[in-house]
Short mmCIF file of N, CA and C in Angstrom, two decimals:
data_model
loop_
_atom_site.label_atom_id
_atom_site.label_comp_id
_atom_site.label_asym_id
_atom_site.label_seq_id
_atom_site.Cartn_x
_atom_site.Cartn_y
_atom_site.Cartn_z
N UNK A 1 -8.72 -18.12 -13.33
CA UNK A 1 -10.06 -17.73 -13.71
C UNK A 1 -10.31 -16.30 -13.26
N UNK A 2 -11.07 -15.53 -14.01
CA UNK A 2 -11.32 -14.13 -13.65
C UNK A 2 -12.13 -14.04 -12.35
N UNK A 3 -11.96 -12.92 -11.67
CA UNK A 3 -12.67 -12.68 -10.42
C UNK A 3 -14.15 -12.50 -10.70
N UNK A 4 -14.99 -12.88 -9.72
CA UNK A 4 -16.41 -12.70 -9.87
C UNK A 4 -16.83 -11.44 -9.14
N UNK A 5 -17.84 -10.76 -9.68
CA UNK A 5 -18.31 -9.50 -9.11
C UNK A 5 -19.81 -9.59 -8.90
N UNK A 6 -20.27 -9.15 -7.73
CA UNK A 6 -21.70 -9.12 -7.45
C UNK A 6 -22.32 -7.91 -8.11
N UNK A 7 -23.44 -8.12 -8.81
CA UNK A 7 -24.17 -7.03 -9.46
C UNK A 7 -25.58 -7.00 -8.87
N UNK A 8 -26.00 -5.85 -8.37
CA UNK A 8 -27.34 -5.70 -7.80
C UNK A 8 -28.16 -4.83 -8.75
N UNK A 9 -29.26 -5.39 -9.27
CA UNK A 9 -30.14 -4.65 -10.16
C UNK A 9 -31.52 -4.54 -9.52
N UNK A 10 -32.09 -3.34 -9.45
CA UNK A 10 -33.44 -3.14 -8.92
C UNK A 10 -34.36 -2.92 -10.11
N UNK A 11 -35.35 -3.79 -10.25
CA UNK A 11 -36.27 -3.73 -11.38
C UNK A 11 -37.66 -3.37 -10.87
N UNK A 12 -38.20 -2.22 -11.30
CA UNK A 12 -39.55 -1.78 -10.94
C UNK A 12 -39.82 -1.82 -9.44
N UNK A 13 -38.85 -1.47 -8.63
CA UNK A 13 -39.02 -1.43 -7.19
C UNK A 13 -39.03 -2.79 -6.52
N UNK A 14 -38.83 -3.87 -7.26
CA UNK A 14 -38.82 -5.21 -6.68
C UNK A 14 -37.49 -5.45 -5.97
N UNK A 15 -37.47 -6.49 -5.20
CA UNK A 15 -36.22 -6.84 -4.51
C UNK A 15 -35.12 -7.05 -5.54
N UNK A 16 -33.92 -6.63 -5.23
CA UNK A 16 -32.84 -6.77 -6.21
C UNK A 16 -32.46 -8.23 -6.43
N UNK A 17 -32.11 -8.54 -7.65
CA UNK A 17 -31.60 -9.86 -7.98
C UNK A 17 -30.10 -9.83 -7.83
N UNK A 18 -29.53 -10.90 -7.36
CA UNK A 18 -28.08 -10.99 -7.22
C UNK A 18 -27.57 -11.83 -8.38
N UNK A 19 -26.77 -11.21 -9.20
CA UNK A 19 -26.20 -11.91 -10.34
C UNK A 19 -24.69 -11.96 -10.19
N UNK A 20 -24.12 -13.08 -10.52
CA UNK A 20 -22.67 -13.18 -10.53
C UNK A 20 -22.19 -12.99 -11.96
N UNK A 21 -21.32 -12.05 -12.12
CA UNK A 21 -20.82 -11.74 -13.46
C UNK A 21 -19.30 -11.81 -13.42
N UNK A 22 -18.73 -12.53 -14.33
CA UNK A 22 -17.29 -12.63 -14.35
C UNK A 22 -16.71 -11.39 -15.02
N UNK A 23 -15.73 -10.82 -14.35
CA UNK A 23 -15.04 -9.66 -14.90
C UNK A 23 -13.55 -9.94 -14.88
N UNK A 24 -12.86 -9.41 -15.83
CA UNK A 24 -11.42 -9.57 -15.83
C UNK A 24 -10.82 -8.55 -14.88
N UNK A 25 -9.70 -8.91 -14.30
CA UNK A 25 -9.03 -8.00 -13.38
C UNK A 25 -8.57 -6.77 -14.15
N UNK A 26 -8.91 -5.57 -13.67
CA UNK A 26 -8.50 -4.37 -14.40
C UNK A 26 -6.99 -4.17 -14.32
N UNK A 27 -6.45 -3.67 -15.39
CA UNK A 27 -5.03 -3.34 -15.40
C UNK A 27 -4.81 -2.12 -14.53
N UNK A 28 -3.74 -2.14 -13.77
CA UNK A 28 -3.44 -0.98 -12.96
C UNK A 28 -2.84 0.10 -13.85
N UNK A 29 -3.44 1.28 -13.81
CA UNK A 29 -2.86 2.38 -14.56
C UNK A 29 -2.73 3.56 -13.60
N UNK A 30 -1.65 4.23 -13.69
CA UNK A 30 -1.36 5.34 -12.79
C UNK A 30 -1.39 6.64 -13.58
N UNK A 31 -2.06 7.64 -13.01
CA UNK A 31 -2.10 8.93 -13.66
C UNK A 31 -0.79 9.67 -13.41
N UNK A 32 -0.57 10.71 -14.16
CA UNK A 32 0.61 11.53 -13.97
C UNK A 32 0.62 12.14 -12.57
N UNK A 33 -0.56 12.57 -12.09
CA UNK A 33 -0.65 13.15 -10.75
C UNK A 33 -0.28 12.12 -9.69
N UNK A 34 -0.70 10.86 -9.87
CA UNK A 34 -0.35 9.80 -8.92
C UNK A 34 1.16 9.61 -8.88
N UNK A 35 1.76 9.53 -10.05
CA UNK A 35 3.21 9.32 -10.12
C UNK A 35 3.96 10.50 -9.49
N UNK A 36 3.47 11.71 -9.70
CA UNK A 36 4.10 12.89 -9.09
C UNK A 36 4.00 12.83 -7.57
N UNK A 37 2.83 12.42 -7.06
CA UNK A 37 2.65 12.30 -5.61
C UNK A 37 3.59 11.26 -5.02
N UNK A 38 3.70 10.11 -5.69
CA UNK A 38 4.58 9.05 -5.20
C UNK A 38 6.02 9.53 -5.22
N UNK A 39 6.43 10.20 -6.29
CA UNK A 39 7.80 10.71 -6.39
C UNK A 39 8.07 11.74 -5.29
N UNK A 40 7.10 12.65 -5.05
CA UNK A 40 7.27 13.66 -4.01
C UNK A 40 7.44 13.02 -2.64
N UNK A 41 6.58 12.06 -2.31
CA UNK A 41 6.67 11.40 -1.01
C UNK A 41 7.98 10.63 -0.88
N UNK A 42 8.37 9.93 -1.93
CA UNK A 42 9.61 9.17 -1.90
C UNK A 42 10.82 10.08 -1.66
N UNK A 43 10.88 11.18 -2.42
CA UNK A 43 12.01 12.09 -2.29
C UNK A 43 12.02 12.77 -0.91
N UNK A 44 10.84 13.15 -0.42
CA UNK A 44 10.76 13.77 0.91
C UNK A 44 11.22 12.78 1.98
N UNK A 45 10.82 11.52 1.85
CA UNK A 45 11.21 10.52 2.84
C UNK A 45 12.71 10.26 2.78
N UNK A 46 13.27 10.28 1.58
CA UNK A 46 14.72 10.10 1.46
C UNK A 46 15.46 11.22 2.19
N UNK A 47 14.95 12.45 2.09
CA UNK A 47 15.56 13.58 2.81
C UNK A 47 15.47 13.38 4.32
N UNK A 48 14.32 12.92 4.80
CA UNK A 48 14.14 12.67 6.23
C UNK A 48 15.13 11.61 6.69
N UNK A 49 15.27 10.53 5.94
CA UNK A 49 16.21 9.47 6.32
C UNK A 49 17.64 9.99 6.35
N UNK A 50 18.02 10.82 5.38
CA UNK A 50 19.37 11.39 5.36
C UNK A 50 19.59 12.29 6.57
N UNK A 51 18.57 13.09 6.91
CA UNK A 51 18.70 13.97 8.07
C UNK A 51 18.77 13.17 9.36
N UNK A 52 18.00 12.09 9.46
CA UNK A 52 18.06 11.23 10.64
C UNK A 52 19.45 10.60 10.77
N UNK A 53 20.00 10.11 9.65
CA UNK A 53 21.34 9.53 9.67
C UNK A 53 22.37 10.58 10.08
N UNK A 54 22.20 11.81 9.58
CA UNK A 54 23.12 12.89 9.93
C UNK A 54 23.03 13.26 11.40
N UNK A 55 21.83 13.27 11.96
CA UNK A 55 21.69 13.63 13.38
C UNK A 55 22.23 12.52 14.27
N UNK A 56 22.17 11.27 13.82
CA UNK A 56 22.73 10.16 14.61
C UNK A 56 24.25 10.23 14.65
N UNK A 57 24.84 10.68 13.55
CA UNK A 57 26.30 10.75 13.50
C UNK A 57 26.83 12.09 14.02
N UNK A 58 25.92 12.97 14.49
CA UNK A 58 26.35 14.24 15.08
C UNK A 58 26.58 15.36 14.09
N UNK A 59 26.21 15.19 12.83
CA UNK A 59 26.44 16.23 11.83
C UNK A 59 25.52 17.43 12.01
N UNK A 60 24.32 17.20 12.52
CA UNK A 60 23.33 18.25 12.57
C UNK A 60 22.70 18.32 13.95
N UNK A 61 22.54 19.54 14.47
CA UNK A 61 21.93 19.71 15.78
C UNK A 61 20.41 19.74 15.69
N UNK A 62 19.86 20.17 14.56
CA UNK A 62 18.41 20.21 14.41
C UNK A 62 18.01 19.34 13.22
N UNK A 63 16.76 19.00 13.19
CA UNK A 63 16.26 18.14 12.12
C UNK A 63 15.15 17.26 12.65
N UNK A 64 14.81 16.21 11.92
CA UNK A 64 13.71 15.35 12.35
C UNK A 64 14.06 14.60 13.63
N UNK A 65 13.03 14.32 14.41
CA UNK A 65 13.19 13.58 15.65
C UNK A 65 12.39 12.30 15.52
N UNK A 66 13.04 11.18 15.78
CA UNK A 66 12.36 9.90 15.68
C UNK A 66 11.58 9.65 16.96
N UNK A 67 10.29 9.31 16.82
CA UNK A 67 9.42 9.06 17.96
C UNK A 67 9.75 7.71 18.59
N UNK A 68 9.90 7.71 19.91
CA UNK A 68 10.10 6.48 20.66
C UNK A 68 9.18 6.53 21.86
N UNK A 69 8.37 5.48 22.05
CA UNK A 69 7.45 5.45 23.18
C UNK A 69 8.21 5.35 24.49
N UNK A 70 7.75 6.12 25.48
CA UNK A 70 8.38 6.07 26.80
C UNK A 70 8.01 4.80 27.55
N UNK A 71 6.76 4.37 27.38
CA UNK A 71 6.31 3.12 28.00
C UNK A 71 5.73 2.25 26.89
N UNK A 72 6.53 1.34 26.35
CA UNK A 72 6.06 0.50 25.24
C UNK A 72 4.85 -0.35 25.63
N UNK A 73 3.98 -0.56 24.66
CA UNK A 73 2.79 -1.38 24.85
C UNK A 73 3.21 -2.85 24.94
N UNK A 74 2.89 -3.54 26.04
CA UNK A 74 3.31 -4.95 26.16
C UNK A 74 2.65 -5.85 25.11
N UNK A 75 1.49 -5.46 24.60
CA UNK A 75 0.84 -6.24 23.55
C UNK A 75 1.60 -6.24 22.24
N UNK A 76 2.51 -5.28 22.08
CA UNK A 76 3.29 -5.19 20.85
C UNK A 76 4.71 -5.73 21.02
N UNK A 77 4.93 -6.47 22.11
CA UNK A 77 6.27 -6.97 22.41
C UNK A 77 6.84 -7.80 21.27
N UNK A 78 6.01 -8.63 20.64
CA UNK A 78 6.48 -9.52 19.58
C UNK A 78 6.20 -8.98 18.18
N UNK A 79 5.86 -7.70 18.09
CA UNK A 79 5.56 -7.09 16.80
C UNK A 79 6.78 -7.07 15.90
N UNK A 80 6.58 -7.49 14.66
CA UNK A 80 7.65 -7.46 13.66
C UNK A 80 7.14 -6.60 12.50
N UNK A 81 7.79 -5.47 12.21
CA UNK A 81 7.33 -4.63 11.11
C UNK A 81 7.49 -5.36 9.78
N UNK A 82 6.59 -5.03 8.85
CA UNK A 82 6.63 -5.65 7.53
C UNK A 82 7.56 -4.86 6.62
N UNK A 83 8.28 -5.57 5.80
CA UNK A 83 9.12 -4.94 4.79
C UNK A 83 8.25 -4.75 3.55
N UNK A 84 7.75 -3.53 3.33
CA UNK A 84 6.82 -3.28 2.24
C UNK A 84 7.44 -3.56 0.88
N UNK A 85 8.71 -3.24 0.72
CA UNK A 85 9.35 -3.50 -0.57
C UNK A 85 9.36 -4.99 -0.88
N UNK A 86 9.65 -5.81 0.12
CA UNK A 86 9.64 -7.26 -0.06
C UNK A 86 8.22 -7.75 -0.35
N UNK A 87 7.24 -7.19 0.38
CA UNK A 87 5.85 -7.59 0.19
C UNK A 87 5.38 -7.27 -1.23
N UNK A 88 5.68 -6.05 -1.70
CA UNK A 88 5.29 -5.67 -3.06
C UNK A 88 5.99 -6.55 -4.09
N UNK A 89 7.24 -6.90 -3.84
CA UNK A 89 7.97 -7.78 -4.76
C UNK A 89 7.29 -9.14 -4.83
N UNK A 90 6.87 -9.67 -3.69
CA UNK A 90 6.18 -10.96 -3.67
C UNK A 90 4.85 -10.88 -4.42
N UNK A 91 4.12 -9.77 -4.22
CA UNK A 91 2.85 -9.59 -4.92
C UNK A 91 3.07 -9.53 -6.43
N UNK A 92 4.10 -8.82 -6.84
CA UNK A 92 4.43 -8.67 -8.25
C UNK A 92 4.76 -10.03 -8.87
N UNK A 93 5.62 -10.81 -8.17
CA UNK A 93 6.00 -12.11 -8.70
C UNK A 93 4.81 -13.07 -8.75
N UNK A 94 3.93 -13.00 -7.73
CA UNK A 94 2.74 -13.86 -7.73
C UNK A 94 1.84 -13.50 -8.90
N UNK A 95 1.72 -12.21 -9.20
CA UNK A 95 0.88 -11.77 -10.31
C UNK A 95 1.46 -12.28 -11.63
N UNK A 96 2.77 -12.24 -11.76
CA UNK A 96 3.43 -12.75 -12.98
C UNK A 96 3.21 -14.24 -13.12
N UNK A 97 3.36 -14.98 -12.01
CA UNK A 97 3.17 -16.43 -12.05
C UNK A 97 1.73 -16.79 -12.40
N UNK A 98 0.77 -16.03 -11.90
CA UNK A 98 -0.64 -16.33 -12.19
C UNK A 98 -1.00 -16.02 -13.64
N UNK A 99 -0.30 -15.08 -14.24
CA UNK A 99 -0.61 -14.71 -15.63
C UNK A 99 0.01 -15.68 -16.63
N UNK A 100 1.04 -16.41 -16.20
CA UNK A 100 1.71 -17.29 -17.17
C UNK A 100 1.18 -18.70 -17.14
#
């Protein structure tokens, strides 16, 4: 079922009425500028990863430095980073399953 959206209308200065209106989920569309930004960030990050790999293997004396806390926060002891690619894949598959 389509998502519901709250609509607030003010009529002649009276208190607004709350109406529930069903709207269909908007299709995601990306502008050319958005795609260029994503491509730029992706390519820049790939370069950083290559330079980090090169500095680990001793190929390069200068380059990016990976931040490591000197005194780790004990509250983050059990922290597990999320795999964004896996998360997006799950979201994509869930969206496909809901549409069919």
